[in-house]
CSV table of C-alpha atoms in Angstrom, one decimal:
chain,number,residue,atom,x,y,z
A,1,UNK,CA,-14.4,-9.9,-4.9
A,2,UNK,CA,-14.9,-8.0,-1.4
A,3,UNK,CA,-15.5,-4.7,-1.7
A,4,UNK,CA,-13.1,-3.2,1.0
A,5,UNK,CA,-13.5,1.0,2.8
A,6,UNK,CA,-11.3,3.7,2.0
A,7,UNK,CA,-8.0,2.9,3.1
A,8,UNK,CA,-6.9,6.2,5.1
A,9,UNK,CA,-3.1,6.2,6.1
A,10,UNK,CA,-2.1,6.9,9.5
A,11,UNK,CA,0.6,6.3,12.4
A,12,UNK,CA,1.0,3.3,13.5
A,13,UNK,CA,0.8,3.7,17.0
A,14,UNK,CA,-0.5,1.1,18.6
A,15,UNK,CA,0.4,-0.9,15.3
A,16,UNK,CA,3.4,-3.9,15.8
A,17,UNK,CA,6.1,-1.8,18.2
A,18,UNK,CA,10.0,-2.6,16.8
A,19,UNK,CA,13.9,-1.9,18.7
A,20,UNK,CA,17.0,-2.2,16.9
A,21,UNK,CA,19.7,-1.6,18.8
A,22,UNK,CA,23.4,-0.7,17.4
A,23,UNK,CA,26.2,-4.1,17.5
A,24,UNK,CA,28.7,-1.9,19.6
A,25,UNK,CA,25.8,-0.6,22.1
A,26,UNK,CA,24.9,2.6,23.2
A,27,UNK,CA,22.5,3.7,20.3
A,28,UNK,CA,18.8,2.3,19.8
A,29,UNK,CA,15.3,2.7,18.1
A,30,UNK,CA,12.0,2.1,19.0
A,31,UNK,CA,9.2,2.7,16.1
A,32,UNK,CA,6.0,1.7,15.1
A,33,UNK,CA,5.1,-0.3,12.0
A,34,UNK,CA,2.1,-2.0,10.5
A,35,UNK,CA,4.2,-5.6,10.4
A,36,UNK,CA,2.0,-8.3,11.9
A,37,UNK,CA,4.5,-9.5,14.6
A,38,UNK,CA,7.8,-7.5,16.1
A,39,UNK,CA,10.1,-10.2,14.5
A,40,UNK,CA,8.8,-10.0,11.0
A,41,UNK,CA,10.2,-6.7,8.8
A,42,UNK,CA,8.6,-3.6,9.3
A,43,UNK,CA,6.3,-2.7,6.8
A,44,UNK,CA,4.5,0.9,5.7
A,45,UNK,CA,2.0,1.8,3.4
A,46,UNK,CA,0.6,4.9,1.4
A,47,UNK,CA,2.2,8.0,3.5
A,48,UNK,CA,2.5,6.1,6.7
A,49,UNK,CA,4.3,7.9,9.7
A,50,UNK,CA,7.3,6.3,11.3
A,51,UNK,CA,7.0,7.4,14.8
A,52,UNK,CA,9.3,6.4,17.4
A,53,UNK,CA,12.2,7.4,19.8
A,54,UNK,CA,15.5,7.6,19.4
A,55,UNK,CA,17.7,6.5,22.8
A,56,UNK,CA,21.5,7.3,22.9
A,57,UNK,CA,23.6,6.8,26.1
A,58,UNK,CA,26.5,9.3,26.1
A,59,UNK,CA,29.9,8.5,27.9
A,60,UNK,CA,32.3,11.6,29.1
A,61,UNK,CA,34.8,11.3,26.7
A,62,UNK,CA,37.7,13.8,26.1
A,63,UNK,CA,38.7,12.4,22.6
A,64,UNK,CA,35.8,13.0,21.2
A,65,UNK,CA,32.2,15.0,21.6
A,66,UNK,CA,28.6,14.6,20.0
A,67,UNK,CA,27.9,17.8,17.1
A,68,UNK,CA,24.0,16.1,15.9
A,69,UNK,CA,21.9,13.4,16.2
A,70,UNK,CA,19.8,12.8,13.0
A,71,UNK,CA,17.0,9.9,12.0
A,72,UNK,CA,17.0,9.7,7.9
A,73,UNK,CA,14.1,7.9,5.7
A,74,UNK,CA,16.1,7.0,3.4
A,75,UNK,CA,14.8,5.4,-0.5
A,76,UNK,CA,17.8,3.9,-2.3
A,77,UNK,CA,18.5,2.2,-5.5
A,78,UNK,CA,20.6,-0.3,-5.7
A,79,UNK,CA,22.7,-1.5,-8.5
A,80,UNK,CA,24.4,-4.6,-8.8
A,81,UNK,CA,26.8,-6.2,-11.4
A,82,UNK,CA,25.6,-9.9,-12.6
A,83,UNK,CA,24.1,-12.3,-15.5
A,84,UNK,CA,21.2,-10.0,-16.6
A,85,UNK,CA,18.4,-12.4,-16.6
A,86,UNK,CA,19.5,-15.2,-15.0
A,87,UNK,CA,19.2,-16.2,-11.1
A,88,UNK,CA,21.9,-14.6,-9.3
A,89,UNK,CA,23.6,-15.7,-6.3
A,90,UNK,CA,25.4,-13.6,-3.6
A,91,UNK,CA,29.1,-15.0,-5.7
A,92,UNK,CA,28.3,-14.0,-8.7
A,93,UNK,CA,27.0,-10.4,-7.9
A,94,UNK,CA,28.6,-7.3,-7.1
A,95,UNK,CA,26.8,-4.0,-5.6
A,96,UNK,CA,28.5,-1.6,-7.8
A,97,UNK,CA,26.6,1.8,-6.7
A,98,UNK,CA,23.4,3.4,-5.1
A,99,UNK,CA,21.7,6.4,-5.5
A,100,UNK,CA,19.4,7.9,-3.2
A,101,UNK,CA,15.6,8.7,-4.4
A,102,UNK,CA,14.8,9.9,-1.3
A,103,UNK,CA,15.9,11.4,1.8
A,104,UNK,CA,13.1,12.7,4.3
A,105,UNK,CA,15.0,13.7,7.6
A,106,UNK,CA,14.8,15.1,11.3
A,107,UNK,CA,17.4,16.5,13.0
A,108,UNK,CA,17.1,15.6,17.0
A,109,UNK,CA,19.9,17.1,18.0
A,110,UNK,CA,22.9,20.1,17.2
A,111,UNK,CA,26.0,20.8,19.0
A,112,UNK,CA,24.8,24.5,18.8
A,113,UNK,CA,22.2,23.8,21.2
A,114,UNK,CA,24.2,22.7,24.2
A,115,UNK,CA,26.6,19.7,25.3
A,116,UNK,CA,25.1,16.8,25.9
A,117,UNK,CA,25.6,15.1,29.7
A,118,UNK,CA,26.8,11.8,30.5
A,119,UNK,CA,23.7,9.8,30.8
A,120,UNK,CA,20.5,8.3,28.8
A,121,UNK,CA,19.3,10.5,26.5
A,122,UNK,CA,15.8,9.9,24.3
A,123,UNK,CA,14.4,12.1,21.6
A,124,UNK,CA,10.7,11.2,19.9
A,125,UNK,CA,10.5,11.7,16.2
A,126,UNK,CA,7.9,11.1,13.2
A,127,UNK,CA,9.4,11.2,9.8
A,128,UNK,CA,6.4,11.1,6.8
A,129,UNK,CA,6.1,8.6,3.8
A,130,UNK,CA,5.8,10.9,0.9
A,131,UNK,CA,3.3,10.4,-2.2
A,132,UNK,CA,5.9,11.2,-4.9
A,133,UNK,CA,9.4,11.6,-5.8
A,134,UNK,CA,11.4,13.9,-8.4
A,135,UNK,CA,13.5,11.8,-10.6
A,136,UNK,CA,17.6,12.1,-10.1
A,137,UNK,CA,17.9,9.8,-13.3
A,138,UNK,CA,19.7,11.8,-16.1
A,139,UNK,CA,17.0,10.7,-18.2
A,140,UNK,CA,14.2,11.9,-16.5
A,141,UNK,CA,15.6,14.8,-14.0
A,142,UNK,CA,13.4,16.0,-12.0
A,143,UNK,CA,10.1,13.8,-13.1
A,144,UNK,CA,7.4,13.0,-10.6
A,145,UNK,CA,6.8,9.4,-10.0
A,146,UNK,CA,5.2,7.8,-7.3
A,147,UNK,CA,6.4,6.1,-4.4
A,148,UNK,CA,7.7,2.6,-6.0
A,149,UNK,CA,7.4,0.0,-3.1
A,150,UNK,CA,10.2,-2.3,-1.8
A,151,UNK,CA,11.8,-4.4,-5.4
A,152,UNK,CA,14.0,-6.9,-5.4
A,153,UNK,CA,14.4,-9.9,-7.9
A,154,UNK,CA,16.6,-12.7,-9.0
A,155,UNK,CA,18.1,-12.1,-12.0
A,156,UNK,CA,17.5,-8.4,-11.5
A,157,UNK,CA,20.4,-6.1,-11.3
A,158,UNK,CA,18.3,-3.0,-9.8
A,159,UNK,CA,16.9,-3.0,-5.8
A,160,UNK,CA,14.5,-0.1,-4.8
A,161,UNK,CA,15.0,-0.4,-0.7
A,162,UNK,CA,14.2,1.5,1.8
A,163,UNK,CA,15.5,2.4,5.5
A,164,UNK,CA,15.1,4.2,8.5
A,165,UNK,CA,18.9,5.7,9.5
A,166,UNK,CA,20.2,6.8,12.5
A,167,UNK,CA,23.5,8.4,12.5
A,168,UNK,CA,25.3,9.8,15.5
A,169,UNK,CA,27.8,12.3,14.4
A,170,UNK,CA,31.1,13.2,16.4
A,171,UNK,CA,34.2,15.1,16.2
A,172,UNK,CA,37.1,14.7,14.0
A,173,UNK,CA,38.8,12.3,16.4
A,174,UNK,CA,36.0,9.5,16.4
A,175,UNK,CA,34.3,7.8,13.8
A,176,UNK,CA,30.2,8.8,13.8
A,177,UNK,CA,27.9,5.9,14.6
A,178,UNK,CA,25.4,5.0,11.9
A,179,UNK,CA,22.4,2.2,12.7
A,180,UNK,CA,20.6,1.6,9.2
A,181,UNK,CA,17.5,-0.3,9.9
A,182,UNK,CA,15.9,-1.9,6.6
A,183,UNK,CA,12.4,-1.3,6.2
A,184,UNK,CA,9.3,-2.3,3.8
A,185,UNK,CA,7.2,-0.1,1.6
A,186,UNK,CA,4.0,-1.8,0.3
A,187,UNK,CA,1.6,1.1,-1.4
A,188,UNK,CA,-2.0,0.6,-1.0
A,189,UNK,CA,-4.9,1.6,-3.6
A,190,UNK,CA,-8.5,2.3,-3.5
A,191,UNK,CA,-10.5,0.4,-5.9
A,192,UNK,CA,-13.6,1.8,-7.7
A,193,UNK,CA,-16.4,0.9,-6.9
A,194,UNK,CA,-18.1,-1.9,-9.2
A,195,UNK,CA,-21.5,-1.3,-11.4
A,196,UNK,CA,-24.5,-1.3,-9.3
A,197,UNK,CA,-25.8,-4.3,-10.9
A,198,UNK,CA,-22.6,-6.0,-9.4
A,199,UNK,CA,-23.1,-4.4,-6.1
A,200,UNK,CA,-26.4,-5.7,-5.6
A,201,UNK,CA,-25.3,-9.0,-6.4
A,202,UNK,CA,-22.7,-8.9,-4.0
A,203,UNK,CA,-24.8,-7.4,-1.4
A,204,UNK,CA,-28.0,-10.5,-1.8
A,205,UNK,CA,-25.0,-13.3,-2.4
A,206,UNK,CA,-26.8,-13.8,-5.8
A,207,UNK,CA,-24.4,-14.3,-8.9
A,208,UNK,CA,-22.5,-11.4,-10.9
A,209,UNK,CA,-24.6,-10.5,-13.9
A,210,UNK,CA,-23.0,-11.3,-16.9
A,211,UNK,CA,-21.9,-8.6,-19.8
A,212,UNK,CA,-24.8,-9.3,-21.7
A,213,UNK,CA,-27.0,-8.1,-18.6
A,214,UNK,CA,-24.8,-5.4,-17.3
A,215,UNK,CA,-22.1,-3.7,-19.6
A,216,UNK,CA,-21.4,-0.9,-17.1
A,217,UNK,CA,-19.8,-4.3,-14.7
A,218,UNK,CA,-17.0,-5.6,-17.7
A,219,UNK,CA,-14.2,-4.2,-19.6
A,220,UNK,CA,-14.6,-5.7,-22.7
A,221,UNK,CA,-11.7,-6.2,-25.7
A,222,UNK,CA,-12.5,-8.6,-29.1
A,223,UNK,CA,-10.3,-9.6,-32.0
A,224,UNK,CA,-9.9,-12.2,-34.5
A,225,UNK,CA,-7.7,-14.9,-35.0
A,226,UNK,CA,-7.0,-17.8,-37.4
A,227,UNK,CA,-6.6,-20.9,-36.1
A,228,UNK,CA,-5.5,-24.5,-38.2
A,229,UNK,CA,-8.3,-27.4,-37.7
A,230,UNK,CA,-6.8,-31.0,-37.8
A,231,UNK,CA,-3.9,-29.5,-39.5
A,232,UNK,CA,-5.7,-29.2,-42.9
A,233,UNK,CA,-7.9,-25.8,-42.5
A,234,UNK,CA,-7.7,-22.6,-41.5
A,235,UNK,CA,-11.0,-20.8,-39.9
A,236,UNK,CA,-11.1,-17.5,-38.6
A,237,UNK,CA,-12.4,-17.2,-34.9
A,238,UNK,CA,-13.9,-14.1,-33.3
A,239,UNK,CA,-13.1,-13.7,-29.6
A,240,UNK,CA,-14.8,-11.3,-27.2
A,241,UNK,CA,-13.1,-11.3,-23.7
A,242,UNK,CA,-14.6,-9.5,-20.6
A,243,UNK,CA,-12.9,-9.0,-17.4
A,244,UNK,CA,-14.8,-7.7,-14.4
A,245,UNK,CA,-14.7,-3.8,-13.7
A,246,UNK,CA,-13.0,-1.9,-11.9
A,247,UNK,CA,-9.7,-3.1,-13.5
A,248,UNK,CA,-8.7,-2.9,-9.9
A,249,UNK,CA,-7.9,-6.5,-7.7
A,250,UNK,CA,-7.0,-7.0,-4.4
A,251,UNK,CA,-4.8,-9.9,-3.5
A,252,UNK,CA,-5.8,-13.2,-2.8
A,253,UNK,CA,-8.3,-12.6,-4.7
A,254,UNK,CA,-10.5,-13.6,-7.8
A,255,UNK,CA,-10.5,-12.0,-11.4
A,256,UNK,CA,-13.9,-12.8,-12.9
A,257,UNK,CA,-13.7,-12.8,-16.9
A,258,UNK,CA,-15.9,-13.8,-19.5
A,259,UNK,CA,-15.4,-15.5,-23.6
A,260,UNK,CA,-17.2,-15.4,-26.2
A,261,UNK,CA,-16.1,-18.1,-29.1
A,262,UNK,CA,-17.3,-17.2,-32.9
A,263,UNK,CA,-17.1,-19.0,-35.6
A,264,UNK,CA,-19.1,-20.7,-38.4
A,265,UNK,CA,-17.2,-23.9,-38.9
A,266,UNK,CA,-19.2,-26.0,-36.3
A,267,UNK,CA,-16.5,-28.7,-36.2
A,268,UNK,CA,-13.8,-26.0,-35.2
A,269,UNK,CA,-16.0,-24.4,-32.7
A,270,UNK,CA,-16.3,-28.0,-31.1
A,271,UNK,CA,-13.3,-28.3,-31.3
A,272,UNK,CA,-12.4,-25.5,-29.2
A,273,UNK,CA,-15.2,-26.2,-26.5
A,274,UNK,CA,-13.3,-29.1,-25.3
A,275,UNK,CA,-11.6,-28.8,-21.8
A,276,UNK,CA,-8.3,-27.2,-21.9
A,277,UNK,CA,-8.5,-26.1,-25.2
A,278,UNK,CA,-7.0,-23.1,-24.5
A,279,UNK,CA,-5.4,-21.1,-21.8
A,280,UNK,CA,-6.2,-17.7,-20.1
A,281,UNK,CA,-3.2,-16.7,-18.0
A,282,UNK,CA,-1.8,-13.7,-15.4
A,283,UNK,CA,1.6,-12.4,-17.2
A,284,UNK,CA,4.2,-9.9,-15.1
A,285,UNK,CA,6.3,-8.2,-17.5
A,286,UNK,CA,9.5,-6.0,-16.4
A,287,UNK,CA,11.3,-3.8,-18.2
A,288,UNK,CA,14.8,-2.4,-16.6
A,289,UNK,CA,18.1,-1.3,-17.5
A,290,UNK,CA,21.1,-2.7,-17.4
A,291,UNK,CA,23.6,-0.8,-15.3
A,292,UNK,CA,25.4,0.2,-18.4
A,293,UNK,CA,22.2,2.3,-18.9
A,294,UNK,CA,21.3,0.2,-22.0
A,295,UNK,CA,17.5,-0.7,-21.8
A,296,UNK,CA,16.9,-4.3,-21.4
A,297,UNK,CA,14.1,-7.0,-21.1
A,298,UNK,CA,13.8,-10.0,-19.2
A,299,UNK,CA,14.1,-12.5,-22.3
A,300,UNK,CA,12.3,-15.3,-20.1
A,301,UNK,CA,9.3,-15.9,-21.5
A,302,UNK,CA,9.4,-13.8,-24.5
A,303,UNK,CA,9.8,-11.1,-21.8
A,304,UNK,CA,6.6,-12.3,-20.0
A,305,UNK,CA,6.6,-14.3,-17.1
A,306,UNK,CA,3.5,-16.3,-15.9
A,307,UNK,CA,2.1,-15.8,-12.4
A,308,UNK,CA,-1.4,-17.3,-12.7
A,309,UNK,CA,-3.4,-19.4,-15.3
A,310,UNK,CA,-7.4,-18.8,-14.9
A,311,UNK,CA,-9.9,-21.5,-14.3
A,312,UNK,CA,-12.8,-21.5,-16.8
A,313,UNK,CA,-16.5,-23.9,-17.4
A,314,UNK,CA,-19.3,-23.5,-20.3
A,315,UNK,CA,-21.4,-20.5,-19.1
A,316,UNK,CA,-25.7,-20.7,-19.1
A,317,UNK,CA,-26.7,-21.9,-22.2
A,318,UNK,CA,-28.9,-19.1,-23.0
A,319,UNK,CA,-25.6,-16.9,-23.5
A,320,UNK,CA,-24.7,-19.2,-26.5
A,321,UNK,CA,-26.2,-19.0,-30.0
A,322,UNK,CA,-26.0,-21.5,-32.8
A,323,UNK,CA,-22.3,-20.0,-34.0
A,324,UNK,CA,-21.4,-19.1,-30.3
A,325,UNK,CA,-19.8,-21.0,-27.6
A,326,UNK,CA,-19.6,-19.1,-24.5
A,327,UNK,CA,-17.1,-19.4,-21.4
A,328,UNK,CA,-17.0,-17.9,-17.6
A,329,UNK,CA,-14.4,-18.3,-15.4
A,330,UNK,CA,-11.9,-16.4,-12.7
A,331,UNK,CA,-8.2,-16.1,-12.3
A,332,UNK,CA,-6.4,-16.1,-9.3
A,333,UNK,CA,-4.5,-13.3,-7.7
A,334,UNK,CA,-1.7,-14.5,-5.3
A,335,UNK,CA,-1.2,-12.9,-2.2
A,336,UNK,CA,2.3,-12.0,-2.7
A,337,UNK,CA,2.0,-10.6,-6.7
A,338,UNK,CA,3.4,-6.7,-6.8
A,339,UNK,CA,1.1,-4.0,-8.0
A,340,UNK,CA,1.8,-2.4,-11.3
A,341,UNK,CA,4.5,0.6,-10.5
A,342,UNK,CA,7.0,2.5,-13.1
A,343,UNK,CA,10.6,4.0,-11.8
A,344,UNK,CA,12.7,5.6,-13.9
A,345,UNK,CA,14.9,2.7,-14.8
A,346,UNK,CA,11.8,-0.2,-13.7
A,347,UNK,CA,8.3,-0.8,-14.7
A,348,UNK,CA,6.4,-3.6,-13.8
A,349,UNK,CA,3.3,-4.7,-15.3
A,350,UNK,CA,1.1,-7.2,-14.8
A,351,UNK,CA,-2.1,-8.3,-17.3
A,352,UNK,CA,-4.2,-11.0,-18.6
């Protein structure tokens, strides 16, 4: 596991440069984001700036005149009507409401500070990703939570989306012009830093201590079970499982865990040696409402859904004793699996 710097938000200026320009003309953005190409989505992280300019070409008109020009972050839930559950498709949804969660705006332009001339007209602005929220749920009014990033899944009924709005607005006599540009927000988290003993080992390329050799390096959880040999037996087994500290991954990325096996029936313990005996998996749990309010879980899965089974061998031998098997392995973290986060009507939790 890498052990990455401080991440430190900041503008992205200089970062992937973006223009969106509105279907009937006259109205465009320019911004910054830290997407890897212009033609992919723009993406921000932990309270990144959007900084751009606004450009707005302005006709003489005598049916209708400019009173503001404002550029809106806006956060949004979205709910839509559908088989809780189950995949749904554009036909078989319905968006039946959203509520905003946040709203971080700057006004470019008022009527009370002059007409604006026929011509080209531009106007920089920088709008600031927040850490928090307050709550506008009925059920938690007015609770902090942080920032949740960009959610959206099938058989989901609830969408937390974000977008950078830019809304023109005129006189009575013509419609205002509104651009909405959607947008990606993908928090960021520092990691703690790991024992020294797995520092060092990182540092010389040498292997990770185990728990036996460095308990400050391994969260570690045991319990027993029972468990039915050849169908004619039950034996009880003691497990001790160690994952690697901090409890902290990054993506794309390696979970390093340990097992210890316990148990006096030598045939059973055998038993359970053998390859594939049992599994250690990555489960994603989310919990969400239905929009009727009525708390729900996904029911796939017993409400678990699998995103990664680990890889595991024997360990040294000298970690074993005559009762004790002893296992080492890692679990994969894909690069696209979302980060624990909790909104008012959405958790999402992922664990071993």
């Amino acid at each position: 596991m890498d052990v990455l710097p401080p991440y430190t938000s900041h503008e992205a200026i200089g970062g992937t440069s973006h223009t969106v320009a509105h279907d009937k003309g006259g109205l465009e953005v320019q911004f910054f984001s830290h997407a890897v190409a212009p033609t992919s989505p723009p993406i921000f992280h932990n309270e990144s700036i959007i900084s751009g300019t606004l450009h707005l070409e302005v006709h003489e008109s005598l049916l209708s005149s400019i009173h503001g020009v404002t550029v809106t972050l806006r956060g949004f839930e979205r709910e839509m009507r559908g088989a809780f559950g189950q995949a749904t498709t554009m036909s078989k949804t319905a968006e039946i409401g959203q509520t905003t969660f946040l709203s971080v705006n700057q006004e470019l332009y008022t009527h009370d500070s002059g007409k604006l001339a026929a011509g080209t007209h531009s106007w920089p602005f920088a709008l600031v990703f927040p850490k928090t929220f307050r709550s506008v749920s009925k059920k938690a009014l007015d609770e902090e939570f942080e920032l949740p990033p960009t959610f959206s899944a099938p058989g989901y009924p609830t969408y937390l989306l974000y977008e950078l709005r830019c809304e023109v607005s005129k006189s009575t006599l013509a419609g205002d012009e509104i651009m909405s540009v959607p947008i990606l927000y993908v928090p960021r988290r520092e990691a703690a830093r790991p024992s020294k003993a797995r520092m060092l080992a990182y540092e010389t390329g040498s292997p990770a201590p185990s728990p036996l050799h460095d308990s400050e390096g391994w969260q570690t959880a045991t319990a027993t079970t029972k468990v039915q040999v050849f169908n004619a037996r039950e034996v009880d087994i003691s497990v001790s499982f160690s994952l690697a500290r901090p409890l902290e991954y990054a993506r794309g990325t390696f979970i390093p865990f340990y097992m210890n096996l316990t148990c006096d029936d030598a045939q059973a313990l055998d038993l359970l040696s053998t390859p594939q005996a049992f599994s250690i998996v990555l489960d994603r749990r989310l919990h969400a409402s239905e929009p009727s309010g009525r708390r729900a879980v996904d029911e796939r899965g017993n409400g678990q859904d699998t995103v990664s089974e680990g890889k595991y061998w024997r360990a040294e031998p000298n970690y074993e004793g005559h009762n004790t098997r002893a296992f080492e392995g890692e679990i994969a973290v894909g690069v696209q699996l979302m980060q624990n986060f909790t909104y008012p009507k959405l958790s999402l939790h992922v664990s071993r």
